[in-house]
CSV table of C-alpha atoms in Angstrom, one decimal:
chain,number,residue,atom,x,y,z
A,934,UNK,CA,3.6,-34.5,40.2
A,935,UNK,CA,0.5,-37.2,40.4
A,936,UNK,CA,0.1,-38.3,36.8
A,937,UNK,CA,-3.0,-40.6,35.9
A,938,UNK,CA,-3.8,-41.7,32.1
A,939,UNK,CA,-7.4,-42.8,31.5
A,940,UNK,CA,-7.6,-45.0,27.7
A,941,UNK,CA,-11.2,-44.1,25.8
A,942,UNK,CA,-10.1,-46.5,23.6
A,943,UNK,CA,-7.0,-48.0,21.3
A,944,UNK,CA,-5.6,-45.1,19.9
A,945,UNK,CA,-6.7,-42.2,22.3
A,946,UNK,CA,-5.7,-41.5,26.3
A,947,UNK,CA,-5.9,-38.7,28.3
A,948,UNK,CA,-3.5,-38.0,30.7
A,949,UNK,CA,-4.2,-35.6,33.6
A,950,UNK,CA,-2.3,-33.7,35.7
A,951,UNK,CA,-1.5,-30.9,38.5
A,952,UNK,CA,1.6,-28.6,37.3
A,953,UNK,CA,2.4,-27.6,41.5
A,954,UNK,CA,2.6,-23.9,41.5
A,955,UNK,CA,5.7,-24.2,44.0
A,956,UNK,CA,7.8,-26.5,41.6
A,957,UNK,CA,7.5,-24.2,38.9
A,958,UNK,CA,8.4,-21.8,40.5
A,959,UNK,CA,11.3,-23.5,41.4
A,960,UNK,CA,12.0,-24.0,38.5
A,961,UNK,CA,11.4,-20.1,37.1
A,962,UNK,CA,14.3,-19.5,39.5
A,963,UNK,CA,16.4,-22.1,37.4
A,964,UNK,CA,15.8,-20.9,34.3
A,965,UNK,CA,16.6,-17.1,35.6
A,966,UNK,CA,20.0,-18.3,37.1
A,967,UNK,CA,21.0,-20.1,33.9
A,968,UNK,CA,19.7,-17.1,32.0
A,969,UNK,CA,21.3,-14.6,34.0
A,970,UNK,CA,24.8,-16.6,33.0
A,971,UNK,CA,24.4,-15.7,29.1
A,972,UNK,CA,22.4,-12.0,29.0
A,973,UNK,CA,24.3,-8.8,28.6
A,974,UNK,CA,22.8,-6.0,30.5
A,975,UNK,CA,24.0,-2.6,31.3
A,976,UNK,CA,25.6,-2.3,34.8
A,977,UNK,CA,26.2,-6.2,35.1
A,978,UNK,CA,29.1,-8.1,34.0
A,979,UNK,CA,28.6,-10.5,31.5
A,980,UNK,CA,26.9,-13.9,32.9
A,981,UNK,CA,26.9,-12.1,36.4
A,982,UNK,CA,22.9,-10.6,35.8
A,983,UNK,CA,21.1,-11.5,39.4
A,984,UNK,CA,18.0,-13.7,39.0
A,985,UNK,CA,15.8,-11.1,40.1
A,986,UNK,CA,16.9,-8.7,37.2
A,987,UNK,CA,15.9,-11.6,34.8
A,988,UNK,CA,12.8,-12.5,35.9
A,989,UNK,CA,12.5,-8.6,35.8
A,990,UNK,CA,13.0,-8.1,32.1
A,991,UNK,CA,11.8,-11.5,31.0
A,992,UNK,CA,9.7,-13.1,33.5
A,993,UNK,CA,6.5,-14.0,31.4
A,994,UNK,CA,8.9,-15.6,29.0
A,995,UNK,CA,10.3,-17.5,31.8
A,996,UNK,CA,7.0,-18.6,33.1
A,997,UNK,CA,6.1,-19.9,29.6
A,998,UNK,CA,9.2,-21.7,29.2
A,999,UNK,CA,9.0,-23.3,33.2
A,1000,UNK,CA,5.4,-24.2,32.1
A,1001,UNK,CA,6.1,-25.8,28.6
A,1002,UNK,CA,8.7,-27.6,30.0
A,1003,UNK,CA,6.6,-29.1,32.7
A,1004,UNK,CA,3.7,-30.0,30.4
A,1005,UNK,CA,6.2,-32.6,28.8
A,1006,UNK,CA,7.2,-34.0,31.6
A,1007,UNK,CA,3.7,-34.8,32.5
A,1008,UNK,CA,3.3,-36.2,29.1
A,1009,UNK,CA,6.2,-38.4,28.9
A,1010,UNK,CA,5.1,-39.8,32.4
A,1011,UNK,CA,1.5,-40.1,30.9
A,1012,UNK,CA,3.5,-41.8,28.0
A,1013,UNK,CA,5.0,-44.2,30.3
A,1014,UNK,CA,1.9,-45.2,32.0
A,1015,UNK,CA,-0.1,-45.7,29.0
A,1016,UNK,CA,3.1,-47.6,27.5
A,1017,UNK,CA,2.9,-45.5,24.4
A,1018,UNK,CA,6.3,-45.4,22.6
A,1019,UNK,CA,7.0,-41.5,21.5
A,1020,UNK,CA,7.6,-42.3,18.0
A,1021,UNK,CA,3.6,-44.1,18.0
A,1022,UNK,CA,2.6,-40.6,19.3
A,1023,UNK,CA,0.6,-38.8,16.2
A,1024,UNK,CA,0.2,-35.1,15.8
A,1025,UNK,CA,0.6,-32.7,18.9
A,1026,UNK,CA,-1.6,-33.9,21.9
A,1027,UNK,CA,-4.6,-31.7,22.5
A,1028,UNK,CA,-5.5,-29.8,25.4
A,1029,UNK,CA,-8.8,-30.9,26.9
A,1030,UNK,CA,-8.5,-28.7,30.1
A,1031,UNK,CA,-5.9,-26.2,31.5
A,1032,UNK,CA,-6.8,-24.2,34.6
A,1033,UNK,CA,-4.7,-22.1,36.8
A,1034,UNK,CA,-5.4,-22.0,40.3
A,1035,UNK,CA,-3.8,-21.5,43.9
A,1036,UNK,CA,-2.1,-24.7,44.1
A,1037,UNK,CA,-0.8,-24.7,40.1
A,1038,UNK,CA,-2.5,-25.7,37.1
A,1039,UNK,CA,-4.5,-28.5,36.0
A,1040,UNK,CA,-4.0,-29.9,32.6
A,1041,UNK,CA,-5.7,-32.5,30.5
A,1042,UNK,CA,-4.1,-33.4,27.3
A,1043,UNK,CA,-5.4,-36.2,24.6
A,1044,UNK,CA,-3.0,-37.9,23.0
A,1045,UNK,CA,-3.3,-40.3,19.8
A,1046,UNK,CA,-1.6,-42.9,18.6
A,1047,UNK,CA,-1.3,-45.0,15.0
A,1048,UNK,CA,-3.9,-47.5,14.9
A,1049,UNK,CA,-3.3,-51.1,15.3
A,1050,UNK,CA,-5.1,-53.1,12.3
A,1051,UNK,CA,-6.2,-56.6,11.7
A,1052,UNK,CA,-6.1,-57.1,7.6
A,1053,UNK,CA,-7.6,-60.8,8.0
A,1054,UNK,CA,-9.5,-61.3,5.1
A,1055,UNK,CA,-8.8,-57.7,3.0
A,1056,UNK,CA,-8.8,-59.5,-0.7
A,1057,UNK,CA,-12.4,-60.4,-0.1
A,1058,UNK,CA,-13.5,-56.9,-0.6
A,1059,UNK,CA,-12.0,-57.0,-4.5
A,1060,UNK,CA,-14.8,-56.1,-6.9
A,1061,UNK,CA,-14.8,-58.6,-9.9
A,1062,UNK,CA,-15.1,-57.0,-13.2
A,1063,UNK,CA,-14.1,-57.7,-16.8
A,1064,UNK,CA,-10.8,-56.1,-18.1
A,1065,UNK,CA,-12.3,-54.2,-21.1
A,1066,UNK,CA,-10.5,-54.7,-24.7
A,1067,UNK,CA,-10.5,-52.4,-27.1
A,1068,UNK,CA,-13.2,-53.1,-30.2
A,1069,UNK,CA,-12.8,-52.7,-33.9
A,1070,UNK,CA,-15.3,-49.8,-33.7
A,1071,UNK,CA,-13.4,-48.3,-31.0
A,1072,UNK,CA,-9.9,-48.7,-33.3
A,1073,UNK,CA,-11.4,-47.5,-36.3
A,1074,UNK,CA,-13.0,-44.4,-34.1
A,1075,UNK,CA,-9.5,-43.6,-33.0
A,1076,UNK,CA,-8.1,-44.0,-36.2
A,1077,UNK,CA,-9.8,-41.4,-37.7
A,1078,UNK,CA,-9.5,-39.1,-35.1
A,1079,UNK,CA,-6.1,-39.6,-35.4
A,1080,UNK,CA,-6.3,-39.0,-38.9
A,1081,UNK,CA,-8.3,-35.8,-38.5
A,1082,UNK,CA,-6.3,-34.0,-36.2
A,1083,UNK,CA,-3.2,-34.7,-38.8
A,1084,UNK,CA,-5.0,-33.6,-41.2
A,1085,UNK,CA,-5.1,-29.7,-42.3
A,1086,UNK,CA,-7.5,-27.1,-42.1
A,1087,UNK,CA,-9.3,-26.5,-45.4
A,1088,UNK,CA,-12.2,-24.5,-46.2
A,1089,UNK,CA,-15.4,-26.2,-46.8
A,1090,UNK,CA,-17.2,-27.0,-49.6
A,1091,UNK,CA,-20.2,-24.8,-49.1
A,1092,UNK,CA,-20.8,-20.7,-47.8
A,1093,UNK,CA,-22.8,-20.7,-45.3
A,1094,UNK,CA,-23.3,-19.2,-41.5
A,1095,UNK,CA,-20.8,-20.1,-38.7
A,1096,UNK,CA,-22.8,-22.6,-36.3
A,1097,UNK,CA,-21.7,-23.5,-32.8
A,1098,UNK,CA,-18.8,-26.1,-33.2
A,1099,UNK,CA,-17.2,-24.6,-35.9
A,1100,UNK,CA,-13.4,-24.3,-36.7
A,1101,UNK,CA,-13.5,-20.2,-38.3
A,1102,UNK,CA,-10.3,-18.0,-39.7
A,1103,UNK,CA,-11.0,-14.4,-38.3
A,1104,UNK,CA,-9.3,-11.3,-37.8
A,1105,UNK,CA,-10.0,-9.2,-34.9
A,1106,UNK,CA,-8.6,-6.2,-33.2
A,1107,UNK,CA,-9.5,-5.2,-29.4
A,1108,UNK,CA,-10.5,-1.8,-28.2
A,1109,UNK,CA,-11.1,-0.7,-24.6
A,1110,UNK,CA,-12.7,3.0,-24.4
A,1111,UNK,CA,-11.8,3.8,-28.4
A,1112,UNK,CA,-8.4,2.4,-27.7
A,1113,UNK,CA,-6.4,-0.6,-29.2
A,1114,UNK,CA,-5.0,-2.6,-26.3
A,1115,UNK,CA,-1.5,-4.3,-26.7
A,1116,UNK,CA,-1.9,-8.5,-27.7
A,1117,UNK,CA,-5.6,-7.9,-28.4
A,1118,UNK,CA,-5.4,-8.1,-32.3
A,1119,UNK,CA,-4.3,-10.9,-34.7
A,1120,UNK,CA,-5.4,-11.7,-38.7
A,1121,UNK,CA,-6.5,-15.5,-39.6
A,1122,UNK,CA,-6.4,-16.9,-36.9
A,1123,UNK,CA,-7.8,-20.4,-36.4
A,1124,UNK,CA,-10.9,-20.4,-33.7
A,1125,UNK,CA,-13.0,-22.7,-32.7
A,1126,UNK,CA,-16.5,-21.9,-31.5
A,1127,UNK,CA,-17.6,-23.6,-28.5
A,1128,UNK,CA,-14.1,-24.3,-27.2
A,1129,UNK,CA,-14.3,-21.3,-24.8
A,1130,UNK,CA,-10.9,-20.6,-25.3
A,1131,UNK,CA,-11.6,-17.1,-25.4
A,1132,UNK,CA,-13.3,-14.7,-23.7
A,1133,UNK,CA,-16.4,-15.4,-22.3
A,1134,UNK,CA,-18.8,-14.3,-24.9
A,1135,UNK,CA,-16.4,-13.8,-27.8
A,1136,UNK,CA,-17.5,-17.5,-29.2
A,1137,UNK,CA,-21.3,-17.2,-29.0
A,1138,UNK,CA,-21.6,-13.8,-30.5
A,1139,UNK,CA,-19.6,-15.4,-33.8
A,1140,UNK,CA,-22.1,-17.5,-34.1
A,1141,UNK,CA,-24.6,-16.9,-37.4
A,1142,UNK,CA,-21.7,-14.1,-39.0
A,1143,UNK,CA,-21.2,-14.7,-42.7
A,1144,UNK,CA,-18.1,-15.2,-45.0
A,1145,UNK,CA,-16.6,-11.8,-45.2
A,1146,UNK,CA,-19.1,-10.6,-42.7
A,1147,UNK,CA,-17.4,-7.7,-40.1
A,1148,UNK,CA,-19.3,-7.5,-36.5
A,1149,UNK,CA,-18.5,-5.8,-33.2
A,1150,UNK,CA,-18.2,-8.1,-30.3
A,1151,UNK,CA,-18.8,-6.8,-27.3
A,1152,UNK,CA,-17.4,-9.0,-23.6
A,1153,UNK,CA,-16.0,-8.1,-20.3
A,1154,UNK,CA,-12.6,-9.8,-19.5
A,1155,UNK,CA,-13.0,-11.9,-16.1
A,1156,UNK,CA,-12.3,-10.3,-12.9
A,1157,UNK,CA,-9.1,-12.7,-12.3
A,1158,UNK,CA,-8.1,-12.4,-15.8
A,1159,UNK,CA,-4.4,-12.7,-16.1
A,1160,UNK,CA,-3.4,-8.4,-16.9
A,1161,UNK,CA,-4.7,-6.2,-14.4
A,1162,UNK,CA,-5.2,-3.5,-17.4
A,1163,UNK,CA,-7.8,-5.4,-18.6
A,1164,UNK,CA,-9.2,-7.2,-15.6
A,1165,UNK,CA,-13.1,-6.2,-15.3
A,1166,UNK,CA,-12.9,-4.3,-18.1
A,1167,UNK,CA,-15.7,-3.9,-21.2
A,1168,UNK,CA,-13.6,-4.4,-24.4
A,1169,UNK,CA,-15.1,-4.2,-28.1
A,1170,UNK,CA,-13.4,-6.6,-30.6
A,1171,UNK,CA,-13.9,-5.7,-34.2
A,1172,UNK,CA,-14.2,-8.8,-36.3
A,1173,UNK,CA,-14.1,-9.9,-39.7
A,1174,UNK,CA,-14.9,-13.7,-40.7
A,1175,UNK,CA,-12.9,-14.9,-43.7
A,1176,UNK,CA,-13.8,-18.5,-44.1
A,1177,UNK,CA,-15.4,-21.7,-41.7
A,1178,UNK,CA,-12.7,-25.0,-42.0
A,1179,UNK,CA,-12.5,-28.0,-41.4
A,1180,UNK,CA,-10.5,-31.0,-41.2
A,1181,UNK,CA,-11.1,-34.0,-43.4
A,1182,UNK,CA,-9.3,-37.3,-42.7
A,1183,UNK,CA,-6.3,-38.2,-45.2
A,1184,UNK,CA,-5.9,-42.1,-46.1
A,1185,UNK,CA,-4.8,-44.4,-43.5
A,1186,UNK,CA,-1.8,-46.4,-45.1
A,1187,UNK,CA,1.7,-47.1,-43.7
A,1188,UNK,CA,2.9,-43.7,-44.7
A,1189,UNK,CA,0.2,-42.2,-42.1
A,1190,UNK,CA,1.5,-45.1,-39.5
A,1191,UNK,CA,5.1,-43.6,-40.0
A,1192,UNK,CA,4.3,-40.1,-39.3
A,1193,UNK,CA,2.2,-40.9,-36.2
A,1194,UNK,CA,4.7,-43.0,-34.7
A,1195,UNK,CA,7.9,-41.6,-36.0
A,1196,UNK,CA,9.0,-44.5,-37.2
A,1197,UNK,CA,10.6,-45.6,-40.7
A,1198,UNK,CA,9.6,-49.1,-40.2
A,1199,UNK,CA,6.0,-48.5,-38.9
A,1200,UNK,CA,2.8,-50.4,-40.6
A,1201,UNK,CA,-0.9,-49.9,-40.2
A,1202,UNK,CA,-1.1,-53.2,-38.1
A,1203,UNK,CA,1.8,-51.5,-35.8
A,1204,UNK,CA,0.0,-48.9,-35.5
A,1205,UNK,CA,-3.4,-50.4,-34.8
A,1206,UNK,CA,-1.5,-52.7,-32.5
A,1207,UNK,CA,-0.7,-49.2,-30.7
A,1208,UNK,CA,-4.0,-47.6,-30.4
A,1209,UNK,CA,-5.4,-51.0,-29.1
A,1210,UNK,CA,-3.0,-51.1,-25.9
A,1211,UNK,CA,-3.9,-47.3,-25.5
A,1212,UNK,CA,-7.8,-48.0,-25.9
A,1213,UNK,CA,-7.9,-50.7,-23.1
A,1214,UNK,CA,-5.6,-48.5,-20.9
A,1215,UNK,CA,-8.0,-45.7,-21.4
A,1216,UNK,CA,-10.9,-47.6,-20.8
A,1217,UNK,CA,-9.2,-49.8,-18.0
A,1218,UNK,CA,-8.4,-46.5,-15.8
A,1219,UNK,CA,-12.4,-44.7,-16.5
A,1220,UNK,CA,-13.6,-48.0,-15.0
A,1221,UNK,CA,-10.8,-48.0,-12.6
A,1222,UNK,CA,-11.5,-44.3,-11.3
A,1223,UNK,CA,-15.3,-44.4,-12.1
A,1224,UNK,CA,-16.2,-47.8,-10.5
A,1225,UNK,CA,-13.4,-50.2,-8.8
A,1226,UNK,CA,-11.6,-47.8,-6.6
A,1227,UNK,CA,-15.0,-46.3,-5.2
A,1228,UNK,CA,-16.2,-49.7,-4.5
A,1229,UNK,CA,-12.4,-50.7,-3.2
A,1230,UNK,CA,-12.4,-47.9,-0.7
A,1231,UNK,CA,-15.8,-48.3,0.3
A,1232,UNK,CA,-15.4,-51.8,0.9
A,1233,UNK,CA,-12.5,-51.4,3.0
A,1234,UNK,CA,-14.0,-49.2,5.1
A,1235,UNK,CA,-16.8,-51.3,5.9
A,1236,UNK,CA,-15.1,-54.3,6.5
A,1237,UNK,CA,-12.6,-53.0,9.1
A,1238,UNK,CA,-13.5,-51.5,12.3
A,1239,UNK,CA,-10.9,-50.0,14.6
A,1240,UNK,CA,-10.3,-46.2,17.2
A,1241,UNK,CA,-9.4,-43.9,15.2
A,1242,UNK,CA,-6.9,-40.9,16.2
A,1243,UNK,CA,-9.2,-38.0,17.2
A,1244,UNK,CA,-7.1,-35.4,16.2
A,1245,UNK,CA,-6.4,-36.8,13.0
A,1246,UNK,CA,-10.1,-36.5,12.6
A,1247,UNK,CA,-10.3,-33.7,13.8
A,1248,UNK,CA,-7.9,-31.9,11.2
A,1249,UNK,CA,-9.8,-33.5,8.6
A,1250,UNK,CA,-12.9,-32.2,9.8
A,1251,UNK,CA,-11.0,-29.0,9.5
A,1252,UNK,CA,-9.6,-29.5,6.5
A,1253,UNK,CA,-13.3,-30.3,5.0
A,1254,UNK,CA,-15.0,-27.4,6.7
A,1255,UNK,CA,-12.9,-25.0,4.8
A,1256,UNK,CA,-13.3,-26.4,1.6
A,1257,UNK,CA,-16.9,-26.0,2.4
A,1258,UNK,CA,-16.1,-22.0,3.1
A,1259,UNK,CA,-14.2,-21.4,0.2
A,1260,UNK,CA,-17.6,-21.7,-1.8
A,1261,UNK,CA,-18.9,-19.7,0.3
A,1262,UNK,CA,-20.1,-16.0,0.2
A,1263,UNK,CA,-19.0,-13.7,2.4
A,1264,UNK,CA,-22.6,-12.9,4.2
A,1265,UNK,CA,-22.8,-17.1,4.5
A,1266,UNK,CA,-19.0,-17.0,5.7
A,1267,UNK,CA,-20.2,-14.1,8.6
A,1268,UNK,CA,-23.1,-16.1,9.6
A,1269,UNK,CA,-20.4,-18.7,10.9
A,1270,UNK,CA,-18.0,-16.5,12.4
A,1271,UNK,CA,-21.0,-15.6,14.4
A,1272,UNK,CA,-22.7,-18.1,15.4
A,1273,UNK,CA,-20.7,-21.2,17.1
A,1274,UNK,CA,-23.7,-23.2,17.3
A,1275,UNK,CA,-24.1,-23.5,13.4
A,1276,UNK,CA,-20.3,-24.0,13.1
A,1277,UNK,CA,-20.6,-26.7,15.2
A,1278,UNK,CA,-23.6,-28.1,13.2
A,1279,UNK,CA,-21.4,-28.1,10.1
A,1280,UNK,CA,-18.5,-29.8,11.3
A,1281,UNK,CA,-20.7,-32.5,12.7
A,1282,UNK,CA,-22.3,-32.8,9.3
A,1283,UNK,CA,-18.8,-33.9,7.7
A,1284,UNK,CA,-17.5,-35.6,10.5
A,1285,UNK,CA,-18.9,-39.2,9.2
A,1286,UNK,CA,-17.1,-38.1,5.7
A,1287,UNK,CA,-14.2,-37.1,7.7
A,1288,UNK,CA,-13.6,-40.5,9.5
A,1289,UNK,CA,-14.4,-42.6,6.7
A,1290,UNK,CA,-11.4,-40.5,5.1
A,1291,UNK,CA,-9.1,-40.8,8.2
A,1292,UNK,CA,-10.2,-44.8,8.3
A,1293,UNK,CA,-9.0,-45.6,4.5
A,1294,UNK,CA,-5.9,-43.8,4.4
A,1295,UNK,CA,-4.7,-46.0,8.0
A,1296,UNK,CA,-5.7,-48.9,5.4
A,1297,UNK,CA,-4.3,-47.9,2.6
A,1298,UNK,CA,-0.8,-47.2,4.8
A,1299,UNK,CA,-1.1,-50.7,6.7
A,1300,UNK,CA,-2.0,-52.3,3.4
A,1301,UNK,CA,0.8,-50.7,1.2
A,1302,UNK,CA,3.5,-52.2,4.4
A,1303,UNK,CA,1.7,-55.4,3.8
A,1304,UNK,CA,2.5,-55.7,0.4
A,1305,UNK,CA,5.4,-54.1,0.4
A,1306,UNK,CA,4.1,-51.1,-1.9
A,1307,UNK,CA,6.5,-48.0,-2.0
A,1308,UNK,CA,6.6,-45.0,-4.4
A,1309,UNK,CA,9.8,-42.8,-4.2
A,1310,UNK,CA,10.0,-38.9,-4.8
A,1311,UNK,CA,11.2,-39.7,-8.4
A,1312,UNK,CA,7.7,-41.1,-9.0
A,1313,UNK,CA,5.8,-38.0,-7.3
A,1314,UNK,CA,7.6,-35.8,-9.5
A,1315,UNK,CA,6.9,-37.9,-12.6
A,1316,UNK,CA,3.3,-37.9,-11.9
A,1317,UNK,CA,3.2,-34.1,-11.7
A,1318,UNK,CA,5.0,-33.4,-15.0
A,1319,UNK,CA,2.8,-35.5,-16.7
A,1320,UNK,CA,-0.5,-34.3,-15.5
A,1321,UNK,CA,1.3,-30.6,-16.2
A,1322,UNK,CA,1.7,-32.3,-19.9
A,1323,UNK,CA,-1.8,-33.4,-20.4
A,1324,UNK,CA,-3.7,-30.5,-18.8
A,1325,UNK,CA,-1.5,-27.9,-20.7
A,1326,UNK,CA,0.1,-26.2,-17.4
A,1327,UNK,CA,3.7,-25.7,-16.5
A,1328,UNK,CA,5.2,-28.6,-15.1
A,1329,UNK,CA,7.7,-26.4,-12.6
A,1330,UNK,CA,4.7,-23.9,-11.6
A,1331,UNK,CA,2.0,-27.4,-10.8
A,1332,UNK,CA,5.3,-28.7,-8.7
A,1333,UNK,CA,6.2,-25.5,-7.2
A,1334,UNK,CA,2.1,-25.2,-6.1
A,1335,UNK,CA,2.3,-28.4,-4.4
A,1336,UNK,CA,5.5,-27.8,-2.2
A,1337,UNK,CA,4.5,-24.2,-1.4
A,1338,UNK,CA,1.0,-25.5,-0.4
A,1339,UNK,CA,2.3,-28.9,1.3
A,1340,UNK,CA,0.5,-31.2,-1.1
A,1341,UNK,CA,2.9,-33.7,-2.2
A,1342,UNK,CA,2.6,-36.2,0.9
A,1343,UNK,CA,-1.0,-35.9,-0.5
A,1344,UNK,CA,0.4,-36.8,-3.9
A,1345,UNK,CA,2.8,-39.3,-3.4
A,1346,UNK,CA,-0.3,-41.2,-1.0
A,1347,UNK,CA,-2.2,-41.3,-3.8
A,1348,UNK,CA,0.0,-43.1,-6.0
A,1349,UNK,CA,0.6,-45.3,-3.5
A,1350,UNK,CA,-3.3,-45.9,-3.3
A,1351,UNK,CA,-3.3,-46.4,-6.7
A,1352,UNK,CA,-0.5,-48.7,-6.9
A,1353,UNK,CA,-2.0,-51.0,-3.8
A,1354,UNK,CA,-5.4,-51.3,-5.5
A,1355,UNK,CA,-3.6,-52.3,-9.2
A,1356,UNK,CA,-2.0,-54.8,-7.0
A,1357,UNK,CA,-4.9,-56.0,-5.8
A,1358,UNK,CA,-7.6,-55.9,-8.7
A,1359,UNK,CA,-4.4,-57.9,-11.1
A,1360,UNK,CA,-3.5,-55.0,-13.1
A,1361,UNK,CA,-0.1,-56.2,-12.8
A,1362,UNK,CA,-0.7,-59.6,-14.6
């Protein structure tokens, strides 16, 4: 078999081929000898089932198998030539061309390899910027908003109507078709309006009711709400306002600084001391997320310039087309199916975002070698349970969605992003 490789440039070749009809064939009969040694087939003995039975019962099987197997020979020659090691080999090779004819079949594959990069001069990109430190305005802000939400609720001063923002004690009960529906009733209970922590509608229309004040509330639960009972459905809550609260801020002494930090020997200045450390962490990542790492990422993708793997790309392109049809409708989704011409269109409209993606995570993966940056499955796992802790989800159910839907290589990249760039803007010092 006459194998040549042809390089369109450092990190793709194709490699070309004829897969002779009569050498496959050759080795069809191989394979239906060796298989005939291990079937079990009425009126044969065992591992005595002629060749011609076997390509008989199994013979497209056989074919598939003689021309798999003679598709990576081909490669591993093309390999050879191009004097690309296996393990540099990235992603399956792609088929550019694979015709059957008379004298066999001619195949092109492309093949692409990891990237070779030159990180002369990667520290000049660095933005400069001021690490921010927390203000006495910003302390005292905290402070009291610390002290607010340990304070209780009480009710205010003065009667008057429930505005947009408010913190009411209601009862309600819920009815579906004259009907009470089970969990749909509770008395005083705390809401806040505006927090859209119920159902969409419920908070607006208890906007303007008075102390003692009872009001139907008419909604329709969400389509994907959580019980398919009520899914969809119209539901009228009956509702009685007993009071608007609020929470006023109890005195910041040592006593409060105790409390909040669960400590016997805690002061005010401890506690200040505290917030401080969070406040310039806070603000350090919002500038870190908002402004550095954009400009970090962008900057590194300008300054270096090297082949990327096309089929890397080309999976991203993939990957970014169907985020783009998830928000689509399904007339808009048909007009693609349909029409290849405007599929093509819109995978050539993110292909620049697609290789600028491809290009900074090669970067980011030479870099993080470089400096020796390396984040364990421990650390993955910690990550998740504390975003689960601060959005309010379950820690096991945000894990077990990134394993089912084969995210965490995804995660565990990003913390090493993150880690590299810290590096490299001096978090660390």
């Amino acid at each position: 078999m006459k194998v040549t490789v042809k390089k369109i440039d450092d990190a793709n070749v194709v490699v070309s081929g004829t897969l002779d009809a009569k050498a496959m064939e050759e080795n069809i009969d191989k394979l239906a000898v060796q298989a005939g040694k291990e079937l079990k087939v009425d009126g044969f003995r065992q591992g005595k089932v002629p060749p011609h039975v076997v390509k008989k019962m199994h013979g497209e099987k056989l074919e598939q198998d003689a021309e798999g197997e003679a598709v990576r020979e081909l490669i591993d020659e093309g390999l050879k030539k191009a004097k690309i090691k296996p393990e540099d080999m990235l992603g399956q090779p792609a088929f550019k061309k694979y015709e059957k004819t008379d004298k066999g079949i001619d195949v092109e594959v492309e093949i692409s390899t990891r990237p070779e990069i030159d990180l002369e001069g990667y520290m000049d990109v660095v933005p400069k910027y001021t690490k921010p430190k927390a203000t006495k305005k910003d302390l005292d802000a905290k402070m009291k908003e610390f002290a607010e939400q340990q304070a209780p609720f009480t009710k205010i001063a003065r009667k008057r109507a429930v505005k947009d923002g408010d913190t009411t004690m209601i009862d309600f009960e819920g009815f579906i078709d004259g009907v009470a529906f089970e969990g749909g009733a509770a008395e005083k209970f705390i809401l806040k309006v505006g927090s859209a922590s119920f159902i969409p509608g419920f908070e607006e229309q208890i906007i303007g009711m008075q102390y003692e004040e009872e009001k139907e509330v008419v909604v329709t639960f969400p389509k994907d709400y959580g019980s398919e009972d009520l899914a969809g459905k119209e539901a009228t809550f009956k509702v009685k306002l007993h009071e608007i609260q609020e929470q006023k801020a109890g005195e910041i002494d040592d006593t409060f600084a105790k409390k909040i930090l669960n400590d016997e020997k805690a002061t005010v200045k401890m506690l200040e001391e505290k917030l401080e450390s969070q406040i310039t962490s806070e603000t350090l990542s919002k500038l870190y997320n908002e402004d550095l790492k954009p400009k970090l990422i962008e900057g590194l993708v300008k300054k270096f310039d090297f082949a990327l793997p096309n089929n890397i790309v080309d999976q991203e392109v993939d990957a970014k087309v169907n985020a783009k049809a998830q928000a689509m409708d399904e007339k808009e989704l048909e007009t693609y199916k349909t029409d290849i011409k405007k599929l093509d269109e819109l995978r050539d409209s993110v292909r620049d975002e697609a290789r600028d993606s491809v290009k900074a995570t090669f970067i980011v993966d030479a870099l993080a070698k470089k400096e020796k940056i390396e984040v364990d499955d421990q650390e993955v796992m910690s990550a998740l349970y504390y975003q689960a802790m601060m959005s309010g989800q379950d820690a096991q159910e945000l894990v077990k969605y990134y394993q089912e839907n084969n995210l965490m290589p995804a995660a565990k990249m990003g913390l090493m992003e993150d880690k590299l760039f810290g590096k490299m803007l001096g978090f660390d010092k």
